[in-house]
Each structure stands twice: as structure tokens, then as C-alpha cells.
mmCIF file of C-alpha atoms in Angstrom:
data_model
loop_
_atom_site.group_PDB
_atom_site.id
_atom_site.type_symbol
_atom_site.label_atom_id
_atom_site.label_comp_id
_atom_site.label_asym_id
_atom_site.label_seq_id
_atom_site.Cartn_x
_atom_site.Cartn_y
_atom_site.Cartn_z
ATOM 1 C CA UNK X 81 0.078 -0.102 -0.184
ATOM 2 C CA UNK X 82 2.715 2.579 1.029
ATOM 3 C CA UNK X 83 4.716 1.419 -2.284
ATOM 4 C CA UNK X 84 1.562 2.254 -4.427
ATOM 5 C CA UNK X 85 1.279 5.730 -2.763
ATOM 6 C CA UNK X 86 4.885 6.378 -3.176
ATOM 7 C CA UNK X 87 4.639 5.418 -7.139
ATOM 8 C CA UNK X 88 1.243 7.728 -7.433
ATOM 9 C CA UNK X 89 3.126 10.370 -5.866
ATOM 10 C CA UNK X 90 6.235 10.340 -8.119
ATOM 11 C CA UNK X 91 3.374 10.116 -10.962
ATOM 12 C CA UNK X 92 1.668 13.185 -9.884
ATOM 13 C CA UNK X 93 4.981 15.024 -9.684
ATOM 14 C CA UNK X 94 6.043 14.012 -13.029
ATOM 15 C CA UNK X 95 2.819 15.545 -14.522
ATOM 16 C CA UNK X 96 3.162 18.488 -12.614
ATOM 17 C CA UNK X 97 6.665 19.061 -13.489
ATOM 18 C CA UNK X 98 5.916 18.917 -17.475
ATOM 19 C CA UNK X 99 2.718 20.817 -17.143
ATOM 20 C CA UNK X 100 5.270 23.576 -15.543
ATOM 21 C CA UNK X 101 7.804 22.928 -18.131
ATOM 22 C CA UNK X 102 4.735 23.410 -21.126
ATOM 23 C CA UNK X 103 3.595 26.559 -19.307
ATOM 24 C CA UNK X 104 7.450 28.038 -19.295
ATOM 25 C CA UNK X 105 7.813 27.229 -22.862
ATOM 26 C CA UNK X 106 4.213 28.832 -23.720
ATOM 27 C CA UNK X 107 5.381 31.994 -22.244
ATOM 28 C CA UNK X 108 8.710 32.148 -23.884
ATOM 29 C CA UNK X 109 10.396 31.443 -20.517
ATOM 30 C CA UNK X 110 13.607 29.787 -21.899
ATOM 31 C CA UNK X 111 16.344 29.188 -19.789
ATOM 32 C CA UNK X 112 19.760 30.991 -21.088
ATOM 33 C CA UNK X 113 21.262 29.575 -24.056
ATOM 34 C CA UNK X 114 24.675 28.294 -23.967
ATOM 35 C CA UNK X 115 26.844 26.186 -26.201
ATOM 36 C CA UNK X 116 25.971 22.706 -26.075
ATOM 37 C CA UNK X 117 27.694 19.608 -27.220
ATOM 38 C CA UNK X 118 25.094 17.237 -28.711
ATOM 39 C CA UNK X 119 27.429 14.124 -28.424
ATOM 40 C CA UNK X 120 28.035 14.352 -24.577
ATOM 41 C CA UNK X 121 24.431 14.755 -24.096
ATOM 42 C CA UNK X 122 23.523 11.907 -26.373
ATOM 43 C CA UNK X 123 26.054 9.822 -24.596
ATOM 44 C CA UNK X 124 24.749 10.916 -21.002
ATOM 45 C CA UNK X 125 21.296 9.739 -22.130
ATOM 46 C CA UNK X 126 22.311 6.413 -23.586
ATOM 47 C CA UNK X 127 24.329 5.684 -20.268
ATOM 48 C CA UNK X 128 21.155 6.817 -18.366
ATOM 49 C CA UNK X 129 18.601 4.606 -20.377
ATOM 50 C CA UNK X 130 21.116 1.277 -20.595
ATOM 51 C CA UNK X 131 19.795 -0.327 -17.871
ATOM 52 C CA UNK X 132 16.134 0.221 -19.004
ATOM 53 C CA UNK X 133 17.012 -0.919 -22.301
ATOM 54 C CA UNK X 134 18.709 -4.120 -20.848
ATOM 55 C CA UNK X 135 15.615 -4.773 -18.563
ATOM 56 C CA UNK X 136 13.394 -4.565 -21.758
ATOM 57 C CA UNK X 137 15.864 -6.736 -23.509
ATOM 58 C CA UNK X 138 16.372 -4.103 -26.381
ATOM 59 C CA UNK X 139 19.846 -3.110 -27.902
ATOM 60 C CA UNK X 140 20.636 0.512 -27.379
ATOM 61 C CA UNK X 141 23.605 1.979 -29.246
ATOM 62 C CA UNK X 142 24.831 5.372 -30.628
ATOM 63 C CA UNK X 143 26.849 6.508 -33.459
ATOM 64 C CA UNK X 144 28.459 10.082 -33.991
ATOM 65 C CA UNK X 145 29.295 10.892 -37.605
ATOM 66 C CA UNK X 146 29.780 14.346 -36.996
ATOM 67 C CA UNK X 147 30.070 16.303 -33.943
ATOM 68 C CA UNK X 148 27.575 19.135 -33.107
ATOM 69 C CA UNK X 149 27.050 22.024 -31.097
ATOM 70 C CA UNK X 150 23.977 24.380 -30.881
ATOM 71 C CA UNK X 151 23.190 27.503 -29.028
ATOM 72 C CA UNK X 152 20.325 26.201 -26.215
ATOM 73 C CA UNK X 153 19.901 25.210 -23.053
ATOM 74 C CA UNK X 154 21.557 21.489 -22.139
ATOM 75 C CA UNK X 155 18.768 20.473 -19.962
ATOM 76 C CA UNK X 156 16.192 21.141 -22.591
ATOM 77 C CA UNK X 157 18.177 19.344 -25.273
ATOM 78 C CA UNK X 158 18.675 16.556 -22.863
ATOM 79 C CA UNK X 159 14.870 16.635 -22.657
ATOM 80 C CA UNK X 160 14.413 16.086 -26.268
ATOM 81 C CA UNK X 161 17.013 13.185 -26.491
ATOM 82 C CA UNK X 162 15.605 11.463 -23.187
ATOM 83 C CA UNK X 163 11.880 11.680 -24.008
ATOM 84 C CA UNK X 164 12.412 10.394 -27.793
ATOM 85 C CA UNK X 165 14.887 7.614 -26.692
ATOM 86 C CA UNK X 166 12.864 6.645 -23.713
ATOM 87 C CA UNK X 167 9.683 5.984 -26.249
ATOM 88 C CA UNK X 168 11.744 4.329 -28.303
ATOM 89 C CA UNK X 169 12.851 1.559 -25.678
ATOM 90 C CA UNK X 170 9.082 1.627 -24.248
ATOM 91 C CA UNK X 171 7.465 1.106 -27.371
ATOM 92 C CA UNK X 172 9.852 -1.984 -28.438
ATOM 93 C CA UNK X 173 9.915 -5.616 -27.877
ATOM 94 C CA UNK X 174 12.560 -8.047 -26.686
ATOM 95 C CA UNK X 175 15.190 -8.446 -28.953
ATOM 96 C CA UNK X 176 14.669 -5.017 -30.691
ATOM 97 C CA UNK X 177 17.007 -2.080 -30.998
ATOM 98 C CA UNK X 178 16.987 1.695 -30.532
ATOM 99 C CA UNK X 179 19.758 3.523 -32.387
ATOM 100 C CA UNK X 180 20.908 7.507 -31.823
ATOM 101 C CA UNK X 181 22.734 8.962 -34.659
ATOM 102 C CA UNK X 182 24.238 12.045 -34.903
ATOM 103 C CA UNK X 183 25.219 13.787 -38.215
ATOM 104 C CA UNK X 184 24.692 17.005 -39.685
ATOM 105 C CA UNK X 185 26.519 19.664 -41.852
ATOM 106 C CA UNK X 186 27.860 23.415 -41.289
ATOM 107 C CA UNK X 187 24.280 24.508 -41.220
ATOM 108 C CA UNK X 188 22.284 21.859 -39.135
ATOM 109 C CA UNK X 189 22.957 19.274 -36.426
ATOM 110 C CA UNK X 190 20.891 16.165 -37.067
ATOM 111 C CA UNK X 191 19.872 13.709 -34.449
ATOM 112 C CA UNK X 192 18.259 10.607 -35.157
ATOM 113 C CA UNK X 193 16.250 8.118 -32.971
ATOM 114 C CA UNK X 194 15.356 4.829 -34.541
ATOM 115 C CA UNK X 195 13.921 1.746 -33.543
ATOM 116 C CA UNK X 196 12.327 -1.337 -34.770
ATOM 117 C CA UNK X 197 9.439 -1.507 -32.370
ATOM 118 C CA UNK X 198 5.848 -1.478 -32.814
ATOM 119 C CA UNK X 199 5.405 1.688 -34.793
ATOM 120 C CA UNK X 200 2.961 4.282 -34.890
ATOM 121 C CA UNK X 201 -0.393 3.956 -36.704
ATOM 122 C CA UNK X 202 -0.918 6.040 -39.504
ATOM 123 C CA UNK X 203 -4.161 7.585 -38.277
ATOM 124 C CA UNK X 204 -2.364 8.564 -35.201
ATOM 125 C CA UNK X 205 0.533 10.198 -36.990
ATOM 126 C CA UNK X 206 -1.238 13.848 -37.276
ATOM 127 C CA UNK X 207 -1.817 14.043 -33.695
ATOM 128 C CA UNK X 208 1.130 12.564 -32.049
ATOM 129 C CA UNK X 209 2.712 15.970 -31.098
ATOM 130 C CA UNK X 210 -0.547 17.102 -29.479
ATOM 131 C CA UNK X 211 -0.656 17.838 -25.675
ATOM 132 C CA UNK X 212 -2.090 14.492 -23.704
ATOM 133 C CA UNK X 213 -2.358 12.778 -26.756
ATOM 134 C CA UNK X 214 -1.625 8.938 -26.720
ATOM 135 C CA UNK X 215 -2.098 6.501 -29.457
ATOM 136 C CA UNK X 216 -4.238 3.614 -29.487
ATOM 137 C CA UNK X 217 -5.895 1.699 -26.634
ATOM 138 C CA UNK X 218 -3.403 -1.052 -26.812
ATOM 139 C CA UNK X 219 -0.478 1.149 -26.059
ATOM 140 C CA UNK X 220 -2.069 2.973 -23.491
ATOM 141 C CA UNK X 221 -3.253 -0.215 -21.454
ATOM 142 C CA UNK X 222 0.536 -1.480 -21.847
ATOM 143 C CA UNK X 223 2.445 1.388 -20.874
ATOM 144 C CA UNK X 224 2.545 4.419 -18.761
ATOM 145 C CA UNK X 225 2.761 7.906 -20.110
ATOM 146 C CA UNK X 226 1.071 11.224 -19.969
ATOM 147 C CA UNK X 227 1.266 12.188 -23.604
ATOM 148 C CA UNK X 228 3.459 15.308 -22.885
ATOM 149 C CA UNK X 229 6.814 14.199 -23.955
ATOM 150 C CA UNK X 230 6.527 14.338 -27.706
ATOM 151 C CA UNK X 231 4.708 17.763 -27.085
ATOM 152 C CA UNK X 232 7.488 19.267 -25.180
ATOM 153 C CA UNK X 233 10.197 18.043 -27.324
ATOM 154 C CA UNK X 234 8.891 19.578 -30.521
ATOM 155 C CA UNK X 235 8.265 23.037 -28.494
ATOM 156 C CA UNK X 236 11.810 22.690 -27.212
ATOM 157 C CA UNK X 237 12.948 22.297 -30.761
ATOM 158 C CA UNK X 238 11.040 24.874 -32.225
ATOM 159 C CA UNK X 239 12.112 27.323 -29.506
ATOM 160 C CA UNK X 240 15.727 26.967 -30.609
ATOM 161 C CA UNK X 241 15.107 27.412 -34.379
ATOM 162 C CA UNK X 242 14.835 23.401 -35.018
ATOM 163 C CA UNK X 243 12.143 20.945 -35.917
ATOM 164 C CA UNK X 244 11.462 17.283 -35.382
ATOM 165 C CA UNK X 245 9.996 15.036 -37.902
ATOM 166 C CA UNK X 246 8.921 11.436 -37.825
ATOM 167 C CA UNK X 247 8.435 8.482 -39.987
ATOM 168 C CA UNK X 248 6.951 5.267 -38.931
ATOM 169 C CA UNK X 249 5.143 1.977 -39.943
ATOM 170 C CA UNK X 250 3.229 -0.339 -37.734
ATOM 171 C CA UNK X 251 5.119 -3.649 -37.171
ATOM 172 C CA UNK X 252 8.577 -1.992 -38.502
ATOM 173 C CA UNK X 253 9.474 0.633 -36.432
ATOM 174 C CA UNK X 254 9.691 4.692 -35.964
ATOM 175 C CA UNK X 255 12.605 7.349 -36.678
ATOM 176 C CA UNK X 256 12.403 10.509 -35.125
ATOM 177 C CA UNK X 257 14.796 12.988 -36.631
ATOM 178 C CA UNK X 258 15.758 16.183 -34.633
ATOM 179 C CA UNK X 259 17.025 19.081 -36.733
ATOM 180 C CA UNK X 260 18.690 22.303 -34.962
ATOM 181 C CA UNK X 261 20.916 24.987 -36.083
ATOM 182 C CA UNK X 262 24.857 24.558 -35.586
ATOM 183 C CA UNK X 263 26.574 26.980 -33.339
ATOM 184 C CA UNK X 264 27.861 28.685 -36.377
ATOM 185 C CA UNK X 265 24.322 29.514 -37.979
ATOM 186 C CA UNK X 266 22.743 30.137 -34.433
ATOM 187 C CA UNK X 267 22.116 33.878 -33.633
ATOM 188 C CA UNK X 268 23.336 34.838 -29.995
#
């Protein structure tokens, strides 16, 4: 009983934290921008989620084809990468994979999070970035979540001159692509 109360209070704290984050983002209250090394943030997220992936029997890896830096808040960049990676693990199956890739050019940094998980139904694709939206009933009953992570990630990316794209096919997997300006193209 005490354990259930503790879990519920943690869940409510996460919801409250996410709602506060959305309120700050909506009002334009962004943390002070600084030079963010995307490869180090990506490596930290992979270290943090490695145990979660192992418990789910999902192979988690990353590759850096090109180092990249952007002007943003490190916490916000971490939030984007963490949300996308955690979802890729959560909606995967034993024996699956999640791969993060950092690439790009002089203009943009490209970070992709790819998986071979359950995929997103085509009918849900237009709404996946909507607040509180969760895909089909099967997903809702399988996993916990609040339908805020993708919304937060998209707003953060847009606030820093970036965008998030997604490709998915049910039963095949999903790839999220985050594009943010490189430091040389970012206005300070």
C-alpha cells in the first residue's frame, strides 16, 4: 500500500513538472542559451537509459558521424533526446534495437532516434505531438505515460530554431529526426 502511494506521488510529481515546463515554454520563458555539445548529451542519455533498455531486452547504441554544437539549454536538449529515446525503448519488443545517430553539416545538426518497435499507426501520426494525446488503446494499457513528452520535445526544438520529423510504420519501427541549427548558424 505504501509502495503504491509512493509510485502515485512520483507520477503526479512528473505530471506537474511537465505541465510547469509547458507553461514556461508557452510563455517564452527559456533558460539562458549556451553552447551545447550534442554528442556528450546523447552519450549521457544512453548511459542513463542503458539499464532500462537491458531490462526490456532492447539493444541501445549510438553513433557519432559528425560532432555538433548548438546554442540552447543543455537541460532542454537533454529532455528532447531523453524523451525520444525512452519512448523508443518503451514501445519496442524484446530483441529489438534503438539507435541514436548524430550527423549534420555546417548549417544543421541532425540527431535521429530509430527503432524497430511496434510503430505508430498512420491515423495517429497527425496528432502525436498534441498535448495529452496517446496512440491507440493497446498502447495506453501497455505503458504508462501522460502524452506530454513529444509535445515538449517539439516545442523545445522549435524554440531553438529547430524541428522534429517522424517516419513510422506499424510493425516495422519509427525514426524521429531532430534538426537544430549548428552553433555557427545560430544567432546569439
